[in-house]
CSV table of C-alpha atoms in Angstrom, one decimal:
chain,number,residue,atom,x,y,z
A,1,UNK,CA,139.7,111.6,71.2
A,2,UNK,CA,142.2,109.6,69.1
A,3,UNK,CA,145.5,110.2,67.7
A,4,UNK,CA,143.9,109.6,64.2
A,5,UNK,CA,141.0,111.8,65.5
A,6,UNK,CA,143.7,114.6,66.2
A,7,UNK,CA,145.1,114.1,63.2
A,8,UNK,CA,142.7,115.1,61.2
A,9,UNK,CA,141.5,118.1,62.7
A,10,UNK,CA,144.8,119.4,62.5
A,11,UNK,CA,145.3,120.2,58.8
A,12,UNK,CA,143.9,123.2,57.2
A,13,UNK,CA,141.1,122.4,56.0
A,14,UNK,CA,139.8,120.6,60.2
A,15,UNK,CA,140.5,124.0,61.6
A,16,UNK,CA,139.1,126.2,58.9
A,17,UNK,CA,135.7,124.3,59.3
A,18,UNK,CA,136.0,124.4,62.9
A,19,UNK,CA,136.3,128.1,63.4
A,20,UNK,CA,133.9,128.6,60.4
A,21,UNK,CA,130.8,126.1,62.8
A,22,UNK,CA,131.6,128.1,65.5
A,23,UNK,CA,128.7,128.0,68.1
A,24,UNK,CA,127.6,124.1,69.2
A,25,UNK,CA,125.2,124.5,72.1
A,26,UNK,CA,122.6,122.0,72.3
A,27,UNK,CA,122.2,118.3,70.0
A,28,UNK,CA,120.2,120.0,67.4
A,29,UNK,CA,122.7,122.5,66.5
A,30,UNK,CA,125.3,119.7,66.5
A,31,UNK,CA,122.2,118.0,64.1
A,32,UNK,CA,122.4,121.1,62.1
A,33,UNK,CA,126.1,121.5,61.5
A,34,UNK,CA,126.6,117.6,60.9
A,35,UNK,CA,123.5,118.1,58.1
A,36,UNK,CA,125.5,121.7,56.6
A,37,UNK,CA,128.7,120.2,56.7
A,38,UNK,CA,127.9,116.5,54.8
A,39,UNK,CA,126.4,118.4,52.3
A,40,UNK,CA,129.4,120.3,51.4
A,41,UNK,CA,131.1,116.9,50.5
A,42,UNK,CA,132.9,116.6,53.8
A,43,UNK,CA,134.0,112.9,55.3
A,44,UNK,CA,132.1,111.9,57.9
A,45,UNK,CA,135.6,111.2,59.9
A,46,UNK,CA,136.5,114.9,59.6
A,47,UNK,CA,132.7,116.5,60.5
A,48,UNK,CA,132.4,114.0,63.6
A,49,UNK,CA,135.8,114.8,64.6
A,50,UNK,CA,134.9,118.8,63.9
A,51,UNK,CA,131.7,118.9,65.5
A,52,UNK,CA,132.7,117.5,68.3
A,53,UNK,CA,134.9,119.8,68.8
A,54,UNK,CA,133.0,122.6,68.2
A,55,UNK,CA,130.8,121.8,71.2
A,56,UNK,CA,133.6,121.3,73.3
A,57,UNK,CA,134.7,124.8,72.8
A,58,UNK,CA,131.5,126.6,73.3
A,59,UNK,CA,131.4,124.4,76.6
A,60,UNK,CA,135.2,125.7,77.7
A,61,UNK,CA,133.7,129.7,77.5
A,62,UNK,CA,132.4,129.0,80.7
A,63,UNK,CA,136.3,128.3,82.0
A,64,UNK,CA,138.3,130.1,79.5
A,65,UNK,CA,135.8,132.6,78.7
A,66,UNK,CA,136.8,134.1,74.9
A,67,UNK,CA,140.2,132.2,74.8
A,68,UNK,CA,138.5,128.6,73.9
A,69,UNK,CA,137.7,129.7,70.9
A,70,UNK,CA,141.0,129.3,69.5
A,71,UNK,CA,141.7,126.1,71.6
A,72,UNK,CA,141.7,122.5,71.3
A,73,UNK,CA,140.2,119.8,74.1
A,74,UNK,CA,139.4,116.4,74.9
A,75,UNK,CA,136.6,115.7,77.0
A,76,UNK,CA,137.4,114.3,80.3
A,77,UNK,CA,141.0,117.4,80.2
A,78,UNK,CA,137.9,119.8,79.8
A,79,UNK,CA,136.1,118.7,82.6
A,80,UNK,CA,139.8,118.2,84.6
A,81,UNK,CA,140.9,121.9,83.7
A,82,UNK,CA,141.5,124.5,85.7
A,83,UNK,CA,139.2,127.3,85.2
A,84,UNK,CA,141.7,130.0,83.6
A,85,UNK,CA,140.7,132.6,86.7
A,86,UNK,CA,141.8,130.4,88.9
A,87,UNK,CA,145.0,129.4,87.5
A,88,UNK,CA,145.8,133.1,87.3
A,89,UNK,CA,145.7,132.8,90.7
A,90,UNK,CA,147.8,130.0,90.8
A,91,UNK,CA,150.8,131.7,89.2
A,92,UNK,CA,150.8,134.7,90.7
A,93,UNK,CA,152.2,132.4,93.2
A,94,UNK,CA,154.7,131.6,91.0
A,95,UNK,CA,155.8,134.8,89.8
A,96,UNK,CA,156.3,136.0,92.9
A,97,UNK,CA,159.2,133.4,93.8
A,98,UNK,CA,161.4,135.2,90.9
A,99,UNK,CA,164.2,137.6,92.4
A,100,UNK,CA,163.4,141.3,90.3
A,101,UNK,CA,164.2,141.3,86.9
A,102,UNK,CA,164.3,137.2,86.8
A,103,UNK,CA,161.5,134.7,85.0
A,104,UNK,CA,160.6,131.5,87.3
A,105,UNK,CA,160.6,128.7,85.7
A,106,UNK,CA,157.7,126.4,86.3
A,107,UNK,CA,157.7,122.7,85.8
A,108,UNK,CA,153.7,121.6,84.4
A,109,UNK,CA,153.6,118.3,85.7
A,110,UNK,CA,150.3,116.9,84.1
A,111,UNK,CA,149.1,119.4,82.7
A,112,UNK,CA,146.1,118.2,80.8
A,113,UNK,CA,145.3,120.5,78.0
A,114,UNK,CA,147.4,123.4,78.9
A,115,UNK,CA,145.1,125.8,81.5
A,116,UNK,CA,147.3,126.1,84.4
A,117,UNK,CA,150.2,126.5,81.9
A,118,UNK,CA,148.3,129.0,79.9
A,119,UNK,CA,147.9,131.0,83.6
A,120,UNK,CA,151.9,130.7,83.9
A,121,UNK,CA,153.1,131.3,80.5
A,122,UNK,CA,150.5,134.8,80.8
A,123,UNK,CA,152.3,136.2,83.3
A,124,UNK,CA,155.6,136.2,81.4
A,125,UNK,CA,157.4,132.8,83.1
A,126,UNK,CA,158.7,129.9,81.4
A,127,UNK,CA,156.9,126.3,81.2
A,128,UNK,CA,158.0,122.9,80.8
A,129,UNK,CA,154.9,121.1,80.2
A,130,UNK,CA,153.9,117.8,80.5
A,131,UNK,CA,152.0,115.1,80.2
A,132,UNK,CA,151.9,111.2,80.1
A,133,UNK,CA,149.6,110.9,77.6
A,134,UNK,CA,150.0,111.4,73.9
A,135,UNK,CA,147.2,113.0,72.6
A,136,UNK,CA,146.6,115.7,76.1
A,137,UNK,CA,150.2,116.2,75.4
A,138,UNK,CA,149.6,117.5,71.1
A,139,UNK,CA,146.3,119.2,72.4
A,140,UNK,CA,148.6,120.8,75.0
A,141,UNK,CA,151.4,121.6,72.5
A,142,UNK,CA,148.8,123.0,70.0
A,143,UNK,CA,147.1,125.4,72.9
A,144,UNK,CA,150.0,126.6,74.4
A,145,UNK,CA,152.0,127.3,71.0
A,146,UNK,CA,151.0,131.0,71.2
A,147,UNK,CA,153.7,131.5,73.6
A,148,UNK,CA,156.3,130.2,71.8
A,149,UNK,CA,159.9,129.3,73.0
A,150,UNK,CA,158.7,130.1,76.5
A,151,UNK,CA,156.7,127.0,76.8
A,152,UNK,CA,158.7,123.3,76.2
A,153,UNK,CA,155.7,120.0,76.3
A,154,UNK,CA,157.2,116.7,76.9
A,155,UNK,CA,154.9,113.7,76.2
A,156,UNK,CA,156.3,111.6,79.3
A,157,UNK,CA,155.9,111.0,82.6
A,158,UNK,CA,155.8,113.2,85.7
A,159,UNK,CA,158.6,110.9,87.3
A,160,UNK,CA,161.1,110.4,84.4
A,161,UNK,CA,160.9,114.9,84.0
A,162,UNK,CA,164.1,115.9,84.5
A,163,UNK,CA,164.4,119.4,86.9
A,164,UNK,CA,167.7,120.4,86.4
A,165,UNK,CA,166.9,124.6,86.6
A,166,UNK,CA,162.9,124.3,87.4
A,167,UNK,CA,161.9,126.8,90.5
A,168,UNK,CA,158.9,125.3,91.2
A,169,UNK,CA,156.7,122.4,90.5
A,170,UNK,CA,152.4,122.7,89.7
A,171,UNK,CA,151.3,119.2,90.0
A,172,UNK,CA,148.1,117.8,89.1
A,173,UNK,CA,147.9,114.1,89.8
A,174,UNK,CA,145.7,112.0,87.6
A,175,UNK,CA,142.8,111.6,89.8
A,176,UNK,CA,140.3,109.5,87.1
A,177,UNK,CA,141.0,106.9,85.0
A,178,UNK,CA,143.0,106.9,81.8
A,179,UNK,CA,141.0,108.1,78.5
A,180,UNK,CA,139.5,111.3,76.7
A,181,UNK,CA,136.3,110.9,77.1
A,182,UNK,CA,134.2,108.9,80.2
A,183,UNK,CA,136.5,108.2,82.6
A,184,UNK,CA,136.0,106.8,86.6
A,185,UNK,CA,137.2,108.5,89.9
A,186,UNK,CA,140.1,106.6,91.4
A,187,UNK,CA,141.4,106.4,95.0
A,188,UNK,CA,144.2,108.5,96.1
A,189,UNK,CA,146.4,105.2,96.6
A,190,UNK,CA,146.1,104.5,93.0
A,191,UNK,CA,147.0,108.5,91.4
A,192,UNK,CA,149.5,109.1,89.1
A,193,UNK,CA,152.3,110.1,89.8
A,194,UNK,CA,151.4,108.4,92.8
A,195,UNK,CA,151.1,110.7,96.3
A,196,UNK,CA,153.6,108.9,98.5
A,197,UNK,CA,156.1,110.9,95.1
A,198,UNK,CA,154.5,113.7,95.3
A,199,UNK,CA,154.6,114.5,98.8
A,200,UNK,CA,158.5,113.8,98.7
A,201,UNK,CA,158.9,115.9,95.5
A,202,UNK,CA,157.0,118.5,97.1
A,203,UNK,CA,159.6,118.4,100.0
A,204,UNK,CA,163.0,118.9,98.1
A,205,UNK,CA,160.8,121.8,95.5
A,206,UNK,CA,158.3,124.6,96.1
A,207,UNK,CA,155.2,122.8,94.4
A,208,UNK,CA,151.7,123.5,94.1
A,209,UNK,CA,149.8,120.2,94.5
A,210,UNK,CA,146.1,120.1,92.8
A,211,UNK,CA,143.7,117.6,94.6
A,212,UNK,CA,140.1,117.4,95.4
A,213,UNK,CA,138.3,119.7,97.7
A,214,UNK,CA,137.2,115.7,99.3
A,215,UNK,CA,141.2,115.2,100.0
A,216,UNK,CA,141.0,113.0,103.6
A,217,UNK,CA,142.4,115.7,105.3
A,218,UNK,CA,144.7,113.4,108.2
A,219,UNK,CA,146.5,112.5,104.6
A,220,UNK,CA,147.4,116.9,104.6
A,221,UNK,CA,151.2,116.5,104.8
A,222,UNK,CA,152.2,119.2,108.0
A,223,UNK,CA,153.5,121.3,106.7
A,224,UNK,CA,151.5,122.3,103.6
A,225,UNK,CA,149.3,125.4,103.0
A,226,UNK,CA,145.9,123.7,102.9
A,227,UNK,CA,143.9,126.2,100.5
A,228,UNK,CA,140.4,124.8,99.2
A,229,UNK,CA,138.6,127.2,97.1
A,230,UNK,CA,134.8,127.4,96.4
A,231,UNK,CA,133.6,129.7,92.5
A,232,UNK,CA,129.9,130.7,92.6
A,233,UNK,CA,128.8,128.3,95.0
A,234,UNK,CA,130.8,125.3,93.5
A,235,UNK,CA,133.8,123.6,95.9
A,236,UNK,CA,136.2,122.9,92.9
A,237,UNK,CA,139.5,122.1,94.3
A,238,UNK,CA,142.1,121.5,97.3
A,239,UNK,CA,145.5,122.9,96.8
A,240,UNK,CA,147.9,121.6,98.9
A,241,UNK,CA,151.7,124.4,98.8
A,242,UNK,CA,155.0,124.3,99.9
A,243,UNK,CA,157.9,125.4,100.5
A,244,UNK,CA,158.4,128.7,99.3
A,245,UNK,CA,155.3,129.1,97.6
A,246,UNK,CA,152.9,128.5,101.4
A,247,UNK,CA,152.7,131.4,103.4
A,248,UNK,CA,153.7,131.5,106.3
A,249,UNK,CA,151.8,131.1,109.3
A,250,UNK,CA,149.2,130.0,107.0
A,251,UNK,CA,148.5,126.3,107.0
A,252,UNK,CA,144.7,126.4,106.2
A,253,UNK,CA,143.0,128.5,103.9
A,254,UNK,CA,139.2,129.6,102.4
A,255,UNK,CA,139.2,131.5,99.2
A,256,UNK,CA,135.4,132.1,98.3
A,257,UNK,CA,134.8,133.8,94.5
A,258,UNK,CA,131.4,134.7,93.3
A,259,UNK,CA,131.8,136.1,90.1
A,260,UNK,CA,134.3,139.0,90.3
A,261,UNK,CA,135.0,139.1,93.3
A,262,UNK,CA,137.4,136.9,95.7
A,263,UNK,CA,137.4,136.4,99.2
A,264,UNK,CA,140.0,134.6,101.4
A,265,UNK,CA,140.7,133.9,105.1
A,266,UNK,CA,143.2,132.2,106.8
A,267,UNK,CA,144.6,130.2,109.7
A,268,UNK,CA,148.0,129.0,111.3
A,269,UNK,CA,145.4,125.7,111.8
A,270,UNK,CA,141.6,124.6,112.2
A,271,UNK,CA,139.7,127.0,114.4
A,272,UNK,CA,137.1,126.2,117.5
A,273,UNK,CA,133.8,126.0,116.3
A,274,UNK,CA,131.4,128.4,117.6
A,275,UNK,CA,129.1,126.8,120.6
A,276,UNK,CA,125.7,126.0,120.1
A,277,UNK,CA,122.7,128.5,120.3
A,278,UNK,CA,119.1,128.8,119.5
A,279,UNK,CA,117.8,129.5,116.1
A,280,UNK,CA,118.3,133.6,116.1
A,281,UNK,CA,117.0,135.7,113.1
A,282,UNK,CA,119.6,135.0,110.5
A,283,UNK,CA,120.3,132.0,109.6
A,284,UNK,CA,124.0,131.2,107.8
A,285,UNK,CA,125.4,128.6,105.2
A,286,UNK,CA,129.5,129.0,105.0
A,287,UNK,CA,131.0,128.3,102.1
A,288,UNK,CA,131.7,125.2,101.1
A,289,UNK,CA,135.9,126.0,100.5
A,290,UNK,CA,135.3,127.3,105.0
A,291,UNK,CA,133.6,124.3,105.7
A,292,UNK,CA,135.9,122.0,103.9
A,293,UNK,CA,139.1,124.7,105.7
A,294,UNK,CA,137.4,124.2,109.4
A,295,UNK,CA,137.3,127.8,109.7
A,296,UNK,CA,133.6,128.0,110.6
A,297,UNK,CA,134.5,129.2,114.1
A,298,UNK,CA,136.2,132.0,113.0
A,299,UNK,CA,133.3,133.3,110.6
A,300,UNK,CA,131.0,132.6,113.5
A,301,UNK,CA,132.6,135.5,115.8
A,302,UNK,CA,133.0,138.0,113.1
A,303,UNK,CA,128.8,137.4,113.0
A,304,UNK,CA,128.3,137.2,116.0
A,305,UNK,CA,126.8,134.2,115.5
A,306,UNK,CA,126.6,130.2,116.9
A,307,UNK,CA,125.8,127.1,115.9
A,308,UNK,CA,122.4,125.6,115.3
A,309,UNK,CA,123.7,122.4,115.8
A,310,UNK,CA,127.3,121.4,117.2
A,311,UNK,CA,127.5,118.5,114.1
A,312,UNK,CA,125.9,121.2,111.3
A,313,UNK,CA,127.4,123.4,109.8
A,314,UNK,CA,124.6,125.8,109.6
A,315,UNK,CA,125.0,129.5,111.4
A,316,UNK,CA,122.6,131.6,113.6
A,317,UNK,CA,123.0,135.1,114.8
A,318,UNK,CA,120.0,137.7,115.5
A,319,UNK,CA,122.8,140.5,114.2
A,320,UNK,CA,122.0,142.5,111.1
A,321,UNK,CA,125.3,141.7,109.4
A,322,UNK,CA,126.8,138.8,106.5
A,323,UNK,CA,130.1,137.9,104.7
A,324,UNK,CA,131.1,137.2,101.6
A,325,UNK,CA,132.2,133.7,103.1
A,326,UNK,CA,128.3,132.7,104.0
A,327,UNK,CA,124.9,132.7,101.7
A,328,UNK,CA,122.5,134.4,104.8
A,329,UNK,CA,119.2,134.2,105.3
A,330,UNK,CA,116.4,136.0,107.4
A,331,UNK,CA,113.9,133.7,108.8
A,332,UNK,CA,110.7,134.0,109.0
A,333,UNK,CA,109.0,131.3,110.4
A,334,UNK,CA,108.8,127.5,111.8
A,335,UNK,CA,106.8,125.1,109.5
A,336,UNK,CA,105.7,121.5,110.3
A,337,UNK,CA,108.0,119.4,108.2
A,338,UNK,CA,105.4,116.9,107.1
A,339,UNK,CA,104.7,117.0,103.5
A,340,UNK,CA,100.9,117.0,103.7
A,341,UNK,CA,100.8,120.7,106.1
A,342,UNK,CA,104.1,122.1,104.4
A,343,UNK,CA,102.2,122.0,101.3
A,344,UNK,CA,99.0,123.9,102.6
A,345,UNK,CA,101.0,126.2,104.7
A,346,UNK,CA,103.9,127.1,101.8
A,347,UNK,CA,100.3,127.5,99.3
A,348,UNK,CA,98.2,129.9,102.2
A,349,UNK,CA,101.4,132.5,101.1
A,350,UNK,CA,101.0,132.0,97.8
A,351,UNK,CA,104.5,130.5,97.2
A,352,UNK,CA,105.4,128.7,94.2
A,353,UNK,CA,108.9,129.9,93.4
A,354,UNK,CA,111.0,127.8,96.4
A,355,UNK,CA,114.7,126.8,96.6
A,356,UNK,CA,114.7,123.8,99.2
A,357,UNK,CA,118.5,123.8,101.3
A,358,UNK,CA,119.0,121.0,103.3
A,359,UNK,CA,121.4,119.7,106.1
A,360,UNK,CA,121.9,117.0,108.2
A,361,UNK,CA,118.0,114.9,107.2
A,362,UNK,CA,117.5,112.7,104.4
A,363,UNK,CA,115.5,113.9,102.4
A,364,UNK,CA,115.5,114.3,98.6
A,365,UNK,CA,114.7,118.3,97.1
A,366,UNK,CA,113.3,116.9,94.2
A,367,UNK,CA,111.4,114.9,95.5
A,368,UNK,CA,109.9,116.8,97.9
A,369,UNK,CA,109.2,119.4,95.5
A,370,UNK,CA,107.1,117.2,93.5
A,371,UNK,CA,105.1,116.1,96.4
A,372,UNK,CA,104.4,120.4,97.4
A,373,UNK,CA,102.8,121.0,94.3
A,374,UNK,CA,103.5,124.2,94.5
A,375,UNK,CA,101.9,127.4,93.3
A,376,UNK,CA,101.6,131.1,93.8
A,377,UNK,CA,103.4,134.3,92.6
A,378,UNK,CA,105.6,134.2,95.4
A,379,UNK,CA,109.4,133.3,96.6
A,380,UNK,CA,110.8,131.7,99.7
A,381,UNK,CA,113.7,130.1,100.9
A,382,UNK,CA,113.2,126.4,102.6
A,383,UNK,CA,115.7,125.0,105.2
A,384,UNK,CA,115.5,121.5,106.1
A,385,UNK,CA,117.8,120.5,108.9
A,386,UNK,CA,117.5,118.9,112.4
A,387,UNK,CA,119.0,120.1,115.9
A,388,UNK,CA,119.9,117.5,118.1
A,389,UNK,CA,117.2,114.7,116.8
A,390,UNK,CA,115.0,116.9,116.1
A,391,UNK,CA,114.4,117.7,112.1
A,392,UNK,CA,112.9,120.9,111.2
A,393,UNK,CA,111.6,123.5,108.3
A,394,UNK,CA,112.5,127.2,108.2
A,395,UNK,CA,111.1,129.6,105.7
A,396,UNK,CA,113.4,132.3,104.8
A,397,UNK,CA,114.2,134.7,102.8
A,398,UNK,CA,117.7,135.5,101.1
A,399,UNK,CA,119.8,138.5,102.8
A,400,UNK,CA,121.8,140.6,100.1
């Protein structure tokens, strides 16, 4: 979306049509909406921007629930936006900074379409939201307008934003190329603002810095609390917290969210892995946040488990216990890791529904699934891995 598109949309007619179009989930829905609006006599330019925006709103419900229906988006902004539930958790740290009866003033530098600023403002804090892209800043201003004077939106670069009177900073460096639609991932050395600038700021002002979960661990400042976050099985981000926003004694944290449940594992640093052991009755796959935070050893000890292989993030145990920090499987049997023999074994067991998981083996699950020619009414999980130089196929059932 360009500024001309935004001006077209931000008219009484454009906003009215957007609300009337409602849900647009598929290409067929979009085509139907376009045909209907064009038949009503609306211009091609207005129809295109309205239908595109309606489709983005529909997609945005996964991150913003019902609030998405009153917001505007760019395609890139939606992709990169923090989910509202996660933004609320970030915001709680900022709220705790203010003495009783006072309000924290947060600078959101690189605010995007305003997802994190929404979380901060919803807890009654003041926000100065800044974005270097004009269209994105305008979209954020629209999304944050319901909070009135508590939020100020600026079209500016983070490095040029005055921070007088600011209590803390939320910083989401641009990690993708400029643009509102298709963008490409940048190397860490090309982030804007630069990481050198961001880390220097974090030494002066309490700061939360949002990064990708695969950020190079060696580049994490020693004094920062590094918190990896997994949501419904996907590791979505790493946040580096500094100053009063970092928890005392915590340098590594794994926050795991599934549905409405949240669990967190914290430590003063990386923990030692549990020693390897032979395959037991159960196999456990740690959540991505736990793996990234290198807290697998703590989880293993809680489960009385060991590493299946010292270089692969699978745990194994004989105890019938699980944890919110892992997905657990009861091992049925080990099958030959040969496509023809494996297909025959699965057919004999009537397995037509198969979840395929893998670590440490160069196998494409989609290709393997096609070659297995599954049939039958039973279901199972096939775990493909290795111990040492030996590849293994483990037939299992999910626990819980």
